[in-house]
Short mmCIF file of C-alpha atoms in Angstrom, two decimals:
data_model
loop_
_atom_site.label_atom_id
_atom_site.label_comp_id
_atom_site.label_asym_id
_atom_site.label_seq_id
_atom_site.Cartn_x
_atom_site.Cartn_y
_atom_site.Cartn_z
CA MET A 38 -124.23 155.17 -76.21
CA PRO A 39 -123.75 156.97 -72.91
CA GLN A 40 -123.47 154.88 -69.79
CA THR A 41 -126.13 155.75 -67.25
CA SER A 42 -127.45 154.44 -63.98
CA VAL A 43 -131.22 154.20 -63.96
CA PRO A 44 -133.10 155.21 -60.81
CA ASP A 45 -135.37 152.59 -59.29
CA HIS A 46 -138.83 153.53 -60.64
CA THR A 47 -141.30 150.98 -59.34
CA GLY A 48 -144.40 153.07 -58.72
CA ALA A 49 -147.43 151.21 -57.44
CA PRO A 50 -150.21 150.37 -59.92
CA GLY A 51 -153.06 152.84 -59.98
CA ARG A 52 -151.04 155.82 -58.74
CA GLU A 53 -152.22 158.97 -60.48
CA PRO A 54 -149.54 160.63 -62.63
CA ALA A 55 -148.36 164.06 -61.62
CA ASP A 56 -149.89 167.08 -63.34
CA THR A 57 -146.51 168.40 -64.41
CA PRO A 58 -146.48 168.70 -68.23
CA THR A 59 -143.94 166.65 -70.12
CA GLU A 60 -142.50 166.81 -73.60
CA VAL A 61 -143.76 163.38 -74.53
CA HIS A 62 -143.11 163.74 -78.26
CA SER A 63 -139.37 163.70 -77.65
CA GLY A 64 -139.50 161.32 -74.72
CA ARG A 65 -137.77 163.89 -72.49
CA PRO A 66 -139.29 165.69 -69.51
CA ALA A 67 -139.93 169.38 -70.08
CA GLU A 68 -137.55 171.76 -68.40
CA GLY A 69 -138.16 171.60 -64.67
CA ALA A 70 -140.64 168.76 -64.91
CA GLY A 71 -141.02 166.63 -61.81
CA SER A 72 -142.26 163.41 -63.39
CA PRO A 73 -141.19 161.15 -66.25
CA PRO A 74 -142.82 161.46 -69.68
CA GLY A 75 -145.98 159.46 -70.19
CA PHE A 76 -145.78 156.28 -72.24
CA PRO A 77 -147.07 155.46 -74.86
CA PHE A 78 -145.93 158.64 -76.59
CA PRO A 79 -148.29 160.52 -78.91
CA ASN A 80 -147.63 159.62 -82.54
CA ALA A 81 -148.88 161.41 -85.66
CA THR A 82 -147.91 158.41 -87.85
CA PRO A 83 -149.03 155.37 -85.82
CA TRP A 84 -147.84 152.83 -88.40
CA LEU A 85 -144.29 154.02 -87.64
CA PRO A 86 -142.42 154.31 -84.32
CA PRO A 87 -142.71 157.69 -82.54
CA VAL A 88 -140.09 160.15 -83.76
CA GLY A 89 -138.83 160.63 -80.19
CA PHE A 90 -137.39 157.11 -80.13
CA ALA A 91 -134.42 158.20 -82.25
CA ARG A 92 -133.42 160.89 -79.76
CA LEU A 93 -133.79 158.53 -76.84
CA ARG A 94 -131.54 155.92 -78.47
CA GLU A 95 -128.77 158.50 -78.68
CA GLU A 96 -129.28 160.58 -75.55
CA ARG A 97 -131.19 158.47 -73.04
CA PRO A 98 -131.23 154.79 -74.01
CA LEU A 99 -132.68 153.83 -70.62
CA CYS A 100 -135.39 156.43 -70.08
CA PRO A 101 -137.74 156.55 -67.07
CA VAL A 102 -141.38 156.78 -68.21
CA ARG A 103 -144.82 156.85 -66.60
CA LEU A 104 -147.22 154.07 -67.69
CA PRO A 105 -150.99 154.65 -68.14
CA THR A 106 -151.73 153.10 -64.71
CA GLY A 107 -149.39 155.54 -62.99
CA SER A 108 -146.69 152.90 -62.58
CA ASP A 109 -143.14 153.93 -63.42
CA ALA A 110 -140.88 151.97 -65.74
CA VAL A 111 -137.71 152.31 -67.79
CA LEU A 112 -138.12 152.42 -71.57
CA VAL A 113 -135.28 150.69 -73.47
CA THR A 114 -134.77 151.85 -77.07
CA GLY A 115 -131.38 150.65 -78.35
CA TYR A 116 -130.88 147.42 -80.28
CA ALA A 117 -128.05 146.02 -78.14
CA ASP A 118 -129.92 146.85 -74.93
CA ASN A 119 -133.15 145.25 -76.14
CA ARG A 120 -131.44 142.13 -77.43
CA ALA A 121 -129.60 141.73 -74.14
CA LEU A 122 -132.64 142.21 -71.91
CA LEU A 123 -134.86 139.93 -74.03
CA ALA A 124 -132.33 137.12 -73.55
CA ASP A 125 -131.71 137.71 -69.84
CA GLU A 126 -134.18 136.11 -67.41
CA ARG A 127 -133.14 138.52 -64.69
CA PHE A 128 -135.61 140.73 -66.55
CA SER A 129 -138.46 138.64 -65.22
CA ARG A 130 -141.90 138.28 -66.75
CA ALA A 131 -143.08 136.32 -63.72
CA ALA A 132 -142.15 139.22 -61.43
CA ALA A 133 -144.10 141.57 -63.71
CA ALA A 134 -147.20 139.35 -63.32
CA ARG A 135 -147.40 139.69 -59.53
CA ALA A 136 -150.57 141.39 -58.33
CA ASP A 137 -148.55 144.23 -56.76
CA ALA A 138 -146.14 144.68 -59.67
CA PRO A 139 -145.96 147.82 -61.83
CA ARG A 140 -148.08 147.37 -64.94
CA ALA A 141 -149.38 149.11 -68.05
CA ARG A 142 -152.91 147.66 -67.96
CA ARG A 143 -155.52 148.05 -65.24
CA ILE A 144 -155.54 144.34 -64.33
CA PRO A 145 -152.54 142.13 -63.53
CA LEU A 146 -151.12 139.79 -66.13
CA ASP A 147 -152.11 136.13 -65.85
CA PRO A 148 -149.23 134.55 -63.87
CA THR A 149 -149.92 131.12 -65.44
CA SER A 150 -149.60 132.25 -69.06
CA LEU A 151 -146.74 131.10 -71.28
CA THR A 152 -145.84 134.77 -71.74
CA THR A 153 -145.41 135.39 -68.00
CA LEU A 154 -143.54 132.30 -66.85
CA ASP A 155 -139.81 132.07 -66.23
CA GLY A 156 -137.27 129.28 -65.88
CA PRO A 157 -138.31 125.61 -65.64
CA ALA A 158 -142.05 126.42 -65.54
CA HIS A 159 -141.75 128.29 -68.83
CA ALA A 160 -139.51 125.64 -70.38
CA ARG A 161 -141.97 122.86 -69.52
CA LEU A 162 -145.00 124.65 -70.99
CA ARG A 163 -143.06 125.92 -74.00
CA SER A 164 -141.81 122.44 -74.81
CA ALA A 165 -145.33 121.04 -74.63
CA VAL A 166 -146.97 123.65 -76.87
CA ALA A 167 -144.06 123.93 -79.33
CA ARG A 168 -145.05 120.57 -80.78
CA ALA A 169 -148.09 122.28 -82.26
CA PHE A 170 -146.01 125.03 -83.88
CA THR A 171 -143.36 123.17 -85.78
CA TYR A 172 -142.17 124.56 -89.10
CA ARG A 173 -143.58 121.45 -90.78
CA ARG A 174 -147.05 122.04 -89.34
CA VAL A 175 -147.07 125.71 -90.41
CA LYS A 176 -145.82 124.77 -93.89
CA ALA A 177 -148.59 122.19 -94.19
CA LEU A 178 -151.10 124.86 -93.19
CA SER A 179 -149.89 127.33 -95.87
CA PRO A 180 -152.24 126.19 -98.70
CA GLU A 181 -155.24 126.56 -96.39
CA VAL A 182 -154.08 130.04 -95.33
CA ARG A 183 -153.71 131.10 -98.97
CA CYS A 184 -157.13 129.68 -99.86
CA ARG A 185 -158.70 131.62 -97.01
CA ALA A 186 -157.04 134.83 -98.18
CA ALA A 187 -158.18 134.26 -101.76
CA ARG A 188 -161.76 133.57 -100.63
CA LEU A 189 -161.93 136.79 -98.62
CA ALA A 190 -160.46 138.80 -101.50
CA GLY A 191 -163.17 137.33 -103.72
CA GLU A 192 -165.86 138.35 -101.24
CA MET A 193 -164.43 141.88 -101.21
CA ALA A 194 -164.63 141.99 -104.99
CA GLY A 195 -168.21 140.79 -104.92
CA ALA A 196 -169.25 143.46 -102.41
CA GLY A 197 -167.81 146.23 -104.58
CA GLN A 198 -165.60 149.21 -103.91
CA PRO A 199 -164.58 151.01 -101.84
CA ALA A 200 -163.93 148.28 -99.31
CA ASP A 201 -162.54 148.41 -95.79
CA LEU A 202 -159.32 146.40 -95.73
CA VAL A 203 -159.56 146.10 -91.95
CA ALA A 204 -163.15 144.91 -91.48
CA ASP A 205 -163.52 143.11 -94.82
CA PHE A 206 -160.17 141.37 -94.93
CA ALA A 207 -157.51 141.75 -92.21
CA ARG A 208 -159.69 140.96 -89.20
CA PRO A 209 -161.71 138.02 -90.59
CA PHE A 210 -158.57 136.61 -92.24
CA SER A 211 -156.41 136.65 -89.12
CA LEU A 212 -159.22 135.35 -86.91
CA GLY A 213 -160.06 132.58 -89.38
CA VAL A 214 -156.45 131.42 -89.56
CA ILE A 215 -155.75 131.38 -85.83
CA GLY A 216 -159.20 130.00 -85.05
CA GLY A 217 -158.71 127.23 -87.57
CA LEU A 218 -155.27 126.41 -86.20
CA LEU A 219 -156.65 126.16 -82.69
CA GLY A 220 -159.82 124.44 -83.76
CA VAL A 221 -162.09 127.22 -82.46
CA SER A 222 -164.94 128.57 -84.55
CA VAL A 223 -165.86 132.19 -83.80
CA THR A 224 -169.27 132.77 -85.36
CA ASP A 225 -169.98 136.12 -83.72
CA LEU A 226 -167.06 138.32 -84.79
CA PRO A 227 -168.44 141.58 -83.27
CA ALA A 228 -168.90 139.91 -79.87
CA PHE A 229 -165.45 138.33 -80.02
CA ARG A 230 -163.89 141.63 -81.05
CA ALA A 231 -165.57 143.36 -78.10
CA MET A 232 -164.01 140.79 -75.76
CA THR A 233 -160.54 141.19 -77.24
CA GLU A 234 -160.87 145.00 -77.13
CA ALA A 235 -161.57 144.82 -73.41
CA TYR A 236 -158.96 142.13 -72.80
CA LEU A 237 -156.17 144.17 -74.42
CA SER A 238 -157.35 147.57 -73.22
CA VAL A 239 -154.91 149.88 -71.50
CA ASP A 240 -157.32 152.47 -70.12
CA GLY A 241 -160.46 152.26 -72.27
CA HIS A 242 -162.31 149.76 -70.05
CA THR A 243 -162.85 149.29 -66.33
CA PRO A 244 -161.09 146.44 -64.52
CA GLU A 245 -164.47 144.75 -64.15
CA GLN A 246 -165.09 144.89 -67.91
CA MET A 247 -161.62 143.52 -68.57
CA MET A 248 -162.10 140.63 -66.15
CA ARG A 249 -165.46 139.77 -67.75
CA ALA A 250 -163.71 139.69 -71.13
CA VAL A 251 -161.06 137.32 -69.77
CA ALA A 252 -163.80 135.07 -68.37
CA GLY A 253 -165.68 135.10 -71.68
CA LEU A 254 -162.62 134.16 -73.69
CA LYS A 255 -161.71 131.39 -71.26
CA GLU A 256 -165.23 129.97 -71.45
CA LEU A 257 -165.00 129.87 -75.25
CA LEU A 258 -161.76 127.87 -74.99
CA ARG A 259 -162.89 125.73 -72.07
CA GLU A 260 -165.78 124.34 -74.11
CA ALA A 261 -163.44 123.62 -77.02
CA VAL A 262 -160.93 121.79 -74.79
CA ALA A 263 -163.69 119.67 -73.29
CA ARG A 264 -164.70 118.60 -76.81
CA ARG A 265 -161.08 117.66 -77.60
CA ARG A 266 -160.86 115.50 -74.48
CA ALA A 267 -163.93 113.60 -75.69
CA GLU A 268 -163.16 113.63 -79.42
CA PRO A 269 -159.43 113.89 -80.29
CA SER A 270 -158.42 116.05 -83.25
CA ASP A 271 -155.22 117.20 -84.96
CA ASP A 272 -155.65 120.94 -84.37
CA VAL A 273 -153.59 122.71 -81.71
CA LEU A 274 -156.09 122.17 -78.91
CA GLY A 275 -156.40 118.51 -79.88
CA VAL A 276 -152.63 118.02 -79.88
CA LEU A 277 -152.32 119.65 -76.47
CA ALA A 278 -155.24 117.71 -75.01
CA ALA A 279 -153.65 114.45 -76.16
CA GLY A 280 -150.31 115.18 -74.48
CA ARG A 281 -148.90 112.50 -72.22
CA GLY A 282 -146.04 112.36 -69.73
CA GLU A 283 -144.03 115.59 -69.60
CA ALA A 284 -146.21 116.98 -72.41
CA ALA A 285 -149.42 116.50 -70.44
CA LEU A 286 -151.15 119.80 -69.69
CA SER A 287 -154.14 120.51 -67.48
CA ASP A 288 -157.34 121.97 -68.93
CA THR A 289 -156.50 125.27 -67.22
CA GLU A 290 -153.05 125.42 -68.83
CA ILE A 291 -154.47 124.65 -72.28
CA VAL A 292 -157.25 127.22 -71.89
CA THR A 293 -154.83 129.93 -70.74
CA PHE A 294 -152.47 129.21 -73.62
CA GLY A 295 -155.39 129.14 -76.05
CA VAL A 296 -156.61 132.57 -74.95
CA THR A 297 -153.12 134.03 -75.35
CA LEU A 298 -152.70 132.51 -78.79
CA LEU A 299 -156.19 133.37 -80.03
CA VAL A 300 -156.05 137.02 -79.00
CA ALA A 301 -152.44 137.58 -80.11
CA GLY A 302 -152.93 135.71 -83.37
CA TYR A 303 -156.01 137.75 -84.18
CA GLU A 304 -155.18 141.29 -83.05
CA THR A 305 -151.48 141.36 -83.87
CA THR A 306 -151.78 139.84 -87.33
CA ALA A 307 -154.75 141.99 -88.31
CA ALA A 308 -152.80 145.10 -87.29
CA LEU A 309 -149.68 143.85 -89.09
CA ILE A 310 -151.53 143.43 -92.40
CA SER A 311 -153.28 146.80 -92.10
CA ASN A 312 -150.16 148.70 -91.00
CA ALA A 313 -148.06 147.08 -93.71
CA ALA A 314 -150.62 148.23 -96.28
CA VAL A 315 -150.43 151.80 -94.97
CA ALA A 316 -146.61 151.68 -95.01
CA LEU A 317 -146.66 150.51 -98.64
CA PHE A 318 -149.33 153.00 -99.70
CA THR A 319 -147.19 155.83 -98.32
CA HIS A 320 -144.20 154.62 -100.39
CA PRO A 321 -145.60 154.69 -103.95
CA GLU A 322 -142.45 153.44 -105.70
CA GLN A 323 -142.12 150.46 -103.36
CA TRP A 324 -145.84 149.72 -103.65
CA ALA A 325 -145.62 149.86 -107.45
CA ALA A 326 -142.82 147.29 -107.36
CA VAL A 327 -144.85 144.98 -105.10
CA ARG A 328 -147.87 145.33 -107.38
CA ALA A 329 -145.77 144.58 -110.45
CA SER A 330 -144.41 141.41 -108.85
CA GLY A 331 -147.83 140.34 -107.59
CA GLY A 332 -146.86 139.95 -103.96
CA LEU A 333 -144.20 140.13 -101.29
CA SER A 334 -140.80 138.46 -101.52
CA ALA A 335 -139.33 136.85 -98.40
CA ARG A 336 -137.08 139.90 -97.95
CA ALA A 337 -140.07 142.24 -98.30
CA VAL A 338 -141.92 140.34 -95.57
CA GLU A 339 -138.97 140.72 -93.18
CA GLU A 340 -138.60 144.40 -94.01
CA LEU A 341 -142.26 145.13 -93.33
CA LEU A 342 -141.94 143.31 -90.02
CA ARG A 343 -138.99 145.54 -89.15
CA PHE A 344 -140.38 148.79 -90.54
CA THR A 345 -143.98 148.82 -89.31
CA ALA A 346 -144.98 149.45 -85.71
CA VAL A 347 -147.76 147.07 -84.70
CA SER A 348 -147.16 147.85 -81.03
CA VAL A 349 -146.57 151.21 -79.41
CA GLY A 350 -143.22 149.90 -78.24
CA GLY A 351 -142.93 146.17 -78.67
CA GLY A 352 -142.11 143.64 -76.02
CA THR A 353 -143.80 142.73 -72.75
CA LEU A 354 -143.12 144.55 -69.49
CA ARG A 355 -140.55 142.91 -67.24
CA VAL A 356 -139.27 143.53 -63.71
CA THR A 357 -135.61 143.04 -62.77
CA VAL A 358 -134.90 140.52 -60.02
CA ALA A 359 -131.27 141.67 -59.67
CA ASP A 360 -129.11 144.60 -60.69
CA VAL A 361 -128.35 144.17 -64.40
CA ASP A 362 -125.71 145.90 -66.52
CA LEU A 363 -126.82 146.67 -70.07
CA PRO A 364 -124.76 148.39 -72.79
CA GLY A 365 -126.70 151.59 -72.07
CA GLY A 366 -126.41 151.50 -68.29
CA THR A 367 -127.24 149.66 -65.07
CA VAL A 368 -130.82 148.73 -64.20
CA PRO A 369 -131.37 148.23 -60.44
CA ALA A 370 -133.28 145.26 -59.03
CA GLY A 371 -137.01 145.83 -58.73
CA THR A 372 -137.24 148.09 -61.77
CA ALA A 373 -140.05 147.71 -64.30
CA VAL A 374 -138.59 147.66 -67.81
CA GLN A 375 -140.47 148.25 -71.07
CA PRO A 376 -138.65 146.92 -74.16
CA ALA A 377 -139.13 149.07 -77.27
CA THR A 378 -138.28 146.70 -80.09
CA THR A 379 -139.84 149.04 -82.65
CA ALA A 380 -137.16 151.55 -81.65
CA ALA A 381 -134.46 148.88 -81.71
CA ASN A 382 -135.48 147.97 -85.26
CA ARG A 383 -134.51 151.49 -86.37
CA ASP A 384 -131.09 151.51 -84.71
CA PRO A 385 -128.56 152.94 -87.23
CA GLY A 386 -125.78 150.96 -85.57
CA VAL A 387 -127.40 147.77 -86.88
CA PHE A 388 -129.48 148.74 -89.91
CA THR A 389 -128.26 150.78 -92.88
CA ASP A 390 -130.61 153.71 -93.53
CA PRO A 391 -133.00 152.40 -90.85
CA ASP A 392 -135.77 154.89 -91.62
CA VAL A 393 -135.90 153.83 -95.27
CA LEU A 394 -138.33 151.12 -96.36
CA ASP A 395 -136.05 148.85 -98.40
CA LEU A 396 -137.91 145.76 -99.57
CA GLU A 397 -134.63 144.27 -100.83
CA ARG A 398 -132.80 144.69 -97.51
CA ALA A 399 -130.42 141.75 -97.12
CA HIS A 400 -129.11 142.25 -93.55
CA ASN A 401 -132.20 142.37 -91.37
CA PRO A 402 -131.82 140.91 -87.84
CA HIS A 403 -134.99 142.64 -86.60
CA LEU A 404 -136.57 141.99 -83.21
CA ALA A 405 -140.20 142.06 -84.35
CA PHE A 406 -140.73 138.59 -82.85
CA GLY A 407 -138.56 139.19 -79.81
CA HIS A 408 -135.44 137.24 -78.88
CA GLY A 409 -134.40 134.55 -76.44
CA VAL A 410 -136.59 131.98 -74.71
CA HIS A 411 -139.75 134.03 -75.28
CA TYR A 412 -139.24 134.32 -79.03
CA CYS A 413 -142.70 134.35 -80.63
CA LEU A 414 -144.06 130.86 -81.27
CA GLY A 415 -146.23 132.16 -84.10
CA ALA A 416 -143.43 133.88 -86.03
CA ASN A 417 -143.49 131.50 -89.00
CA LEU A 418 -147.27 131.60 -89.17
CA ALA A 419 -147.27 135.41 -89.17
CA ARG A 420 -144.82 135.41 -92.09
CA VAL A 421 -147.06 133.03 -94.04
CA GLU A 422 -150.13 135.16 -93.31
CA LEU A 423 -148.51 138.43 -94.40
CA SER A 424 -147.30 136.87 -97.64
CA ALA A 425 -150.62 135.15 -98.33
CA ALA A 426 -152.64 138.28 -97.60
CA PHE A 427 -150.84 140.49 -100.13
CA GLY A 428 -150.57 137.70 -102.66
CA ALA A 429 -154.34 137.17 -102.63
CA LEU A 430 -155.15 140.88 -102.63
CA LEU A 431 -152.89 141.65 -105.59
CA ASN A 432 -154.00 138.60 -107.52
CA ARG A 433 -157.59 139.84 -107.26
CA PHE A 434 -156.88 143.59 -107.29
CA PRO A 435 -153.71 144.43 -109.30
CA ARG A 436 -154.50 148.15 -108.98
CA LEU A 437 -155.28 148.09 -105.24
CA GLY A 438 -154.70 151.43 -103.55
CA PRO A 439 -155.90 153.69 -100.73
CA ALA A 440 -159.26 155.43 -101.02
CA GLU A 441 -158.17 158.28 -98.74
CA PRO A 442 -154.87 159.74 -97.47
CA PRO A 443 -153.31 158.21 -94.33
CA GLU A 444 -153.67 161.43 -92.33
CA ARG A 445 -157.45 160.97 -92.43
CA LEU A 446 -157.35 157.48 -90.93
CA ARG A 447 -158.49 156.89 -87.36
CA TRP A 448 -156.36 154.61 -85.19
CA GLU A 449 -156.64 152.40 -82.13
CA GLU A 450 -155.79 154.52 -79.11
CA ARG A 451 -156.70 152.40 -76.09
CA LYS A 452 -154.43 149.40 -76.60
CA MET A 453 -150.71 148.72 -76.84
CA ILE A 454 -151.41 147.19 -80.26
CA ARG A 455 -152.06 149.92 -82.81
CA GLY A 456 -153.79 149.62 -86.17
CA PRO A 457 -156.24 151.70 -88.22
CA LEU A 458 -159.88 151.37 -87.20
CA ALA A 459 -160.72 151.32 -90.91
CA LEU A 460 -158.65 151.38 -94.12
CA PRO A 461 -160.74 152.25 -97.20
CA VAL A 462 -159.30 150.87 -100.48
CA THR A 463 -160.24 150.90 -104.13
CA TRP A 464 -159.07 148.96 -107.17
#
């Protein structure tokens, strides 16, 4: 990859982007353009990374872009660059959570969240909450996850076809699993979804609406934590509330972590299941093999994690606190950096035939769950959910297939997480 020096693009939040047109499909400014291309890029196949990522990996691995707020950032698309920056705390999440920092959303990130802490503060909180996400705990939860998937598949069958795989299965399944793990019962799914829509919105809601959503989600968790303080339990909130010594967390810390986990566990997993279904439906031979085997192998799960694009880029915005040399170039201090792990997962220098969906792929060091100290705590749970979802669906519906072509689907457009708004299926 070419070595480049990246200019310091740290535009203030809320600055209006210039009117100069840009060739956003390729990720390169149009000839004579005076501003960076806008990110996220338009994408005709939202379950896959934008086609422009491939060109950027080769020609401009560290590419200045304009975020929806008007802030400027550098988009990183290569595998080696992404792996390096994800492991290097000079690319600071805490710096990106400052009120005056460049950002993609209209409100600042919560500076007390596990996802925005650095150094000892992050290590302390991570150590405390990791006890609730051990491999043993997730493995013990697997039968319950599979039972939940089977029950929802049965309800779909009872309601008749066509069904909506998003509303009838993916959303209630992912919310039920993460809610059960936390010990939070969400009885009003439409109201909860409205809050998460606003919470995760890039530009579809006002800052006031987004802050009200944050407050509503925190209130839901605050009540649950108060109950755990009074009546101990073995769910995640109960384990955290019972922490002592170095593992002792305040109510505020538990609530903030709970909101992060609840929203991420719901939205991301629902989109993963839906997008994986679209990816399989658009590869008939691979889908036929999955149907014949009655589910997803461990390799197939990893390949779908690599191949599908749940996020428009992948990775959380960071700000450099020092000059940093990456394989693709030098990033100056004070630069906002947007990792694009979905682009990294298609890097031909790491993956053979990266644009091919190969459910038997043996070498698959994908970055779908990140890398380094912020590696996703829920990675093992997400794997279990993806496997359980398709196992239950194919056990109930061996002939499951799309009810309409993918080009007719409507997709989320106001969030960094992308999934179909509806996915009609028949059997």
